[in-house]
Amino acid sequence: MSETQDPDRSTTDKLADAAASAAHAAKDAVAGVARSVQDAAGGIRIPGAPGSEPPTVAEPTEPRDPLPPKPEQQAPATVSPTGRDTGAPADARSQAGAYLTTAQGVRLPDTDHSLKAGPRGPVLLQDHHLREKIMHFDHERIPERVVHARGTGAHGVFQSYGSAASVTRAAFLAEGAETRVFVRFSTVQGSRGSADTVRDTRGFAVKFYTEEGNFDLVGNNIPVFFIQDAIKFPDVVHAVKPEPVREIPQAQSAHDTFWDFVSIHTEAQHHTMWLMSGRGVPHTYRTMEGFGVNTFRLVAHDGATTLVKFFWKPRLGTHSLVWEEAQLIAGADPDFHRRDLYDAIEAGALPQWELGIQTFPDTEDQMFHGIDLLDPTKFVPEELAPVQPVGLLTLTGTPTNFFAEVEQVAFHPGHLVPGIDVSNDPLLQGRLFSYLDTQLTRLGGPNFPQIPVNRPHVPVNDMLRDGFHQDAVHVGNASHYRPNSIDGGCPFTIGADGGGYVEVPEPVAASVKERRAPESFDDHFSQARMFWLSMTPLEQEQIVQAYTFELGKCYEQAVKERQLLALANIDPELCRLVAQGLGLPAPEPTIPLAEDVVVSPSLSMIGRTWPTDGRRIGIVADESSDLDGVRELREAIDAAGMVPLVIAPHGGMLGDIPVQRTFLTGRSVELDAVVLAGAPAPGPDATPAHDAKAAGGQGEANPQTAPVDPRVTMLVAEAYRHSKAVGAWGAGTAVLAEAGIAGPGVVTGDSPAAVLEGVRELLAAHRVWERFPVRV
């Protein structure tokens, strides 16, 4: 792929045109999806409408059919269990009819009272409705995933640019191809009920419903993994999961067993370095990069092969939370990432990622610039192999039913299509077994591909019969074996020329059976050092803070000392700073430091600007504020593709302006910027007994005597501490003085428009980075 490795101007222009065309097509594809239910104040689109129709205060009594889904909701395609297009409407699988029935369709007059022998009982065993209702309830839960249990999913569309057509025959990567997808994001270690913003690796899995069958690209938000061989996967998961004695801590790596494992098993140090950076606490799923992790093989139309790594590049850039912010969000809104994703889709700020590929010659040694492409603990810097964009992913709809879609979707790296094959990466080889095997327990049997969200969108004739949850009704007396003549020989096989999947005929070298890794897998520290040296001083500070926090939560002294030894082999200054925070001596390196490390600027998340679509701007106001200015600001924020959230002393309305948050319910951590339209006096509920945040004023014994509601002062000070943009005009500037806020990232002006212009410019860089001090 020499042309795309070093594209000339015409190729760049062509890709840019293809990207623009794909983006336009994505908007056309969702033209019927409303951005949100419009509120009563001039059509500003605010996410969070509870249903497709507003409910009534009184309980409805007039029978009617079920409500349709909300405009932004989508459902799996209405194909049959064997992949046939049924032509049925999108809601064909939803409940039907106005009246309550049993599972057999028998209408019921009552579901509030068991059948009893008289009004005081006892309950009769013959109550078939009670037995059916309780039986189903008792079996509603399926086993959660061992890893990636905490997940969020959405429907979307992928448009190919055609730029990968020279290296792969995969039809969904041909020019102009458009493919429906389902995407699932997840944390790795926590249970299904854990918080979104914990420090953890994130899953980024995409199911492509291609015209050649389903292709699953199952990756993470970090391009390398903890281990080099899948046989160690149970070990790393057991180590990072809650400790078995007390089953704590939940969804955290800050404990002894995790650091015990990674400090002994030093091949994990590279992944751990990424995890301790901002990559471990992504700002949102919309601003999270994705990686295929393993090396795959592309197959061209002429049979030529190319090794490849896959990337997902977010259009809004890659951003992170700061650690205190992540901790506060975990308490204030543990569903933060899930809510952000669904609110963005509802508000019309459709999340987008470009699919990119790094390609490498498929040489016998499968090395590239000295990097073993089969080692999943290594990555290839973009400076050595540029990431070439090949298509655009746009999320266009939220699930219609979370359980049916997000919980039952089943991914597998072995779901491949012609033109894509696997490599001998030992981690990938184990994944090819594990993913398929786990579905048998979790989804109750071998027929999980027939669950609607998993069904291919092409005809299926697989000869797989019977088993739990068989939904297909197969015909024929001999269609389940071949060769046969009774069913006319159907199903038939097809060659590669007809579109059949054929594995690459890779020669297998003569060797002996043995349990060991190649020597090229022995380097555990040089790429971790590359990552550290590629960070800006501010990002290095955050990494030091993360290691110090995590190791500070460990009880075992030997674990801390052993991990410091690993850090010394990465960088002595990193080791010294972490040791200083732990109150321990910094050990000397035990191996020579990698001296030929090439810094990779593309690894840093700081220093560029990005689109501000979907950013949430809080507008603080009360009845005494400049409400005309608030109206103007809301409209300008909405017109810029962002979301205005009015924060007031009470819910309901400020004049004719709807309120989205109150001083009681709002918190700075859910906002990207704060703009002050006034200086609200303490509200009647500004007492510590009613809202503990009201006790956060400037040393006021009685919050009611403060010039500004203490919760507003706290909100602004907290946003400032997390290096977010803060703006004010008119009376709002008094809050800045009350909070003692000034300096970089504080925007004041004579009008809302002037303030918004400054705030939006700051938002493009994600945070006001110069506000964070860096030690000299």
CSV table of C-alpha atoms in Angstrom, one decimal, residues 173-358:
chain,number,residue,atom,x,y,z
A,173,LEU,CA,-14.4,-1.5,2.4
A,174,ALA,CA,-15.1,-1.0,-1.3
A,175,GLU,CA,-15.7,2.5,-2.6
A,176,GLY,CA,-19.2,3.8,-1.8
A,177,ALA,CA,-20.2,0.8,0.3
A,178,GLU,CA,-22.5,1.6,3.2
A,179,THR,CA,-22.9,-0.9,6.0
A,180,ARG,CA,-25.2,-0.9,9.1
A,181,VAL,CA,-23.3,-1.4,12.4
A,182,PHE,CA,-23.9,-1.9,16.1
A,183,VAL,CA,-21.3,-0.6,18.5
A,184,ARG,CA,-20.7,-1.5,22.1
A,185,PHE,CA,-18.4,0.5,24.4
A,186,SER,CA,-17.5,-0.9,27.9
A,187,THR,CA,-15.3,-0.9,30.9
A,188,VAL,CA,-13.3,-4.1,31.4
A,189,GLN,CA,-13.1,-5.0,35.1
A,190,GLY,CA,-16.3,-3.7,36.8
A,191,SER,CA,-19.6,-5.5,37.2
A,192,ARG,CA,-22.6,-4.5,35.2
A,193,GLY,CA,-23.7,-2.0,38.0
A,194,SER,CA,-20.3,-0.3,38.4
A,195,ALA,CA,-19.5,3.3,37.5
A,196,ASP,CA,-18.6,4.5,34.1
A,197,THR,CA,-15.6,6.8,34.9
A,198,VAL,CA,-13.4,4.4,36.9
A,199,ARG,CA,-9.7,4.1,35.8
A,200,ASP,CA,-9.9,1.2,33.4
A,201,THR,CA,-9.3,0.0,29.9
A,202,ARG,CA,-12.4,0.5,27.6
A,203,GLY,CA,-13.8,-1.9,25.0
A,204,PHE,CA,-14.6,-0.6,21.6
A,205,ALA,CA,-16.4,-3.4,19.6
A,206,VAL,CA,-18.1,-2.9,16.2
A,207,LYS,CA,-20.4,-5.4,14.5
A,208,PHE,CA,-20.6,-4.8,10.7
A,209,TYR,CA,-23.7,-6.3,9.1
A,210,THR,CA,-21.9,-6.6,5.7
A,211,GLU,CA,-23.3,-8.1,2.4
A,212,GLU,CA,-20.8,-11.0,2.9
A,213,GLY,CA,-21.9,-11.8,6.5
A,214,ASN,CA,-21.1,-10.2,9.8
A,215,PHE,CA,-17.6,-8.9,10.6
A,216,ASP,CA,-16.7,-8.1,14.2
A,217,LEU,CA,-13.9,-5.7,15.0
A,218,VAL,CA,-13.4,-6.2,18.7
A,219,GLY,CA,-10.9,-3.8,20.2
A,220,ASN,CA,-10.0,-1.5,23.1
A,221,ASN,CA,-9.1,2.2,23.7
A,222,ILE,CA,-5.5,1.2,24.3
A,223,PRO,CA,-3.5,-0.3,21.4
A,224,VAL,CA,-1.5,-2.8,23.5
A,225,PHE,CA,-2.5,-5.4,26.0
A,226,PHE,CA,-1.3,-6.6,29.4
A,227,ILE,CA,-0.2,-10.0,28.2
A,228,GLN,CA,1.4,-11.6,25.1
A,229,ASP,CA,-0.3,-15.0,25.3
A,230,ALA,CA,-4.0,-15.7,25.8
A,231,ILE,CA,-3.2,-18.5,28.3
A,232,LYS,CA,-2.5,-15.7,30.8
A,233,PHE,CA,-5.8,-13.9,30.3
A,234,PRO,CA,-7.5,-15.6,33.3
A,235,ASP,CA,-4.5,-14.6,35.5
A,236,VAL,CA,-4.6,-10.9,34.6
A,237,VAL,CA,-8.4,-10.7,34.9
A,238,HIS,CA,-8.3,-12.6,38.3
A,239,ALA,CA,-5.7,-10.1,39.5
A,240,VAL,CA,-7.5,-7.0,38.5
A,241,LYS,CA,-11.0,-8.1,39.6
A,242,PRO,CA,-12.1,-7.4,43.2
A,243,GLU,CA,-9.9,-9.4,45.7
A,244,PRO,CA,-11.7,-12.6,46.5
A,245,VAL,CA,-11.4,-12.4,50.3
A,246,ARG,CA,-13.7,-9.4,50.6
A,247,GLU,CA,-14.8,-8.9,47.0
A,248,ILE,CA,-13.5,-5.3,47.0
A,249,PRO,CA,-12.6,-2.9,45.5
A,250,GLN,CA,-15.1,-2.8,42.7
A,251,ALA,CA,-14.0,-1.6,39.2
A,252,GLN,CA,-10.6,-0.4,40.4
A,253,SER,CA,-7.0,-1.4,39.7
A,254,ALA,CA,-5.8,0.4,42.9
A,255,HIS,CA,-5.3,-2.7,45.0
A,256,ASP,CA,-2.6,-5.3,45.9
A,257,THR,CA,-3.5,-8.2,43.6
A,258,PHE,CA,-3.4,-6.2,40.4
A,259,TRP,CA,0.0,-4.5,41.2
A,260,ASP,CA,1.3,-7.8,42.5
A,261,PHE,CA,0.7,-9.4,39.1
A,262,VAL,CA,1.9,-6.6,36.8
A,263,SER,CA,5.0,-5.9,38.9
A,264,ILE,CA,6.1,-9.6,38.5
A,265,HIS,CA,4.8,-10.0,35.0
A,266,THR,CA,6.6,-7.1,33.5
A,267,GLU,CA,5.3,-7.5,30.0
A,268,ALA,CA,2.2,-5.7,31.4
A,269,GLN,CA,4.2,-2.5,32.1
A,270,HIS,CA,3.5,-1.0,28.7
A,271,HIS,CA,-0.3,-1.3,29.0
A,272,THR,CA,-0.1,-0.2,32.6
A,273,MET,CA,1.7,3.0,31.5
A,274,TRP,CA,-1.2,3.8,29.1
A,275,LEU,CA,-3.7,3.0,31.8
A,276,MET,CA,-2.1,5.4,34.2
A,277,SER,CA,-2.3,8.2,31.6
A,278,GLY,CA,-5.4,10.1,30.6
A,279,ARG,CA,-6.3,7.1,28.4
A,280,GLY,CA,-7.5,5.3,31.5
A,281,VAL,CA,-10.1,7.9,32.3
A,282,PRO,CA,-11.6,9.0,28.9
A,283,HIS,CA,-13.7,12.1,28.9
A,284,THR,CA,-16.6,10.5,26.9
A,285,TYR,CA,-17.0,7.6,24.6
A,286,ARG,CA,-17.4,10.2,21.8
A,287,THR,CA,-13.8,11.4,22.5
A,288,MET,CA,-12.2,8.0,22.9
A,289,GLU,CA,-9.8,6.5,20.4
A,290,GLY,CA,-10.2,2.8,19.5
A,291,PHE,CA,-7.7,0.2,18.4
A,292,GLY,CA,-8.0,-3.4,17.0
A,293,VAL,CA,-5.0,-4.3,19.3
A,294,ASN,CA,-4.0,-7.5,17.4
A,295,THR,CA,-2.4,-7.7,14.0
A,296,PHE,CA,-4.7,-9.0,11.2
A,297,ARG,CA,-4.1,-9.9,7.6
A,298,LEU,CA,-5.8,-8.3,4.6
A,299,VAL,CA,-6.2,-10.3,1.4
A,300,ALA,CA,-6.5,-8.4,-1.9
A,301,HIS,CA,-8.5,-9.5,-5.0
A,302,ASP,CA,-5.3,-11.0,-6.5
A,303,GLY,CA,-4.5,-12.9,-3.3
A,304,ALA,CA,-1.7,-10.6,-2.2
A,305,THR,CA,-1.6,-10.3,1.6
A,306,THR,CA,-0.8,-7.3,3.9
A,307,LEU,CA,-0.5,-7.2,7.6
A,308,VAL,CA,-2.7,-4.6,9.2
A,309,LYS,CA,-3.7,-2.9,12.5
A,310,PHE,CA,-7.1,-1.1,12.9
A,311,PHE,CA,-7.8,2.3,14.4
A,312,TRP,CA,-10.8,4.3,15.3
A,313,LYS,CA,-10.1,8.1,15.3
A,314,PRO,CA,-12.8,10.2,17.0
A,315,ARG,CA,-13.8,13.3,15.0
A,316,LEU,CA,-13.9,15.4,18.2
A,317,GLY,CA,-10.4,14.4,19.2
A,318,THR,CA,-9.2,12.2,22.0
A,319,HIS,CA,-9.7,13.7,25.5
A,320,SER,CA,-9.7,12.6,29.1
A,321,LEU,CA,-11.1,13.5,32.5
A,322,VAL,CA,-8.9,14.8,35.3
A,323,TRP,CA,-8.7,12.3,38.2
A,324,GLU,CA,-10.7,14.3,40.7
A,325,GLU,CA,-13.3,14.9,38.1
A,326,ALA,CA,-13.6,11.2,37.3
A,327,GLN,CA,-14.0,10.4,41.0
A,328,LEU,CA,-16.7,13.0,41.5
A,329,ILE,CA,-18.6,11.9,38.5
A,330,ALA,CA,-18.5,8.3,39.7
A,331,GLY,CA,-20.6,9.5,42.7
A,332,ALA,CA,-22.7,12.3,41.1
A,333,ASP,CA,-23.5,10.4,37.9
A,334,PRO,CA,-22.2,6.9,37.6
A,335,ASP,CA,-23.9,6.6,34.2
A,336,PHE,CA,-22.0,9.6,32.9
A,337,HIS,CA,-20.5,8.0,29.7
A,338,ARG,CA,-23.8,6.1,28.9
A,339,ARG,CA,-25.8,9.3,29.4
A,340,ASP,CA,-23.4,11.4,27.3
A,341,LEU,CA,-23.6,9.0,24.4
A,342,TYR,CA,-27.3,8.8,24.3
A,343,ASP,CA,-27.9,12.5,25.0
A,344,ALA,CA,-25.5,13.4,22.1
A,345,ILE,CA,-27.4,11.2,19.7
A,346,GLU,CA,-30.8,12.6,20.9
A,347,ALA,CA,-29.5,16.2,20.5
A,348,GLY,CA,-28.3,15.5,17.0
A,349,ALA,CA,-24.5,15.7,17.8
A,350,LEU,CA,-24.0,12.3,16.1
A,351,PRO,CA,-20.7,10.7,17.3
A,352,GLN,CA,-18.3,9.9,14.5
A,353,TRP,CA,-15.0,8.1,14.1
A,354,GLU,CA,-12.8,7.5,11.1
A,355,LEU,CA,-11.7,3.9,10.6
A,356,GLY,CA,-8.0,3.9,9.8
A,357,ILE,CA,-5.4,1.2,9.0
A,358,GLN,CA,-1.7,0.8,9.4
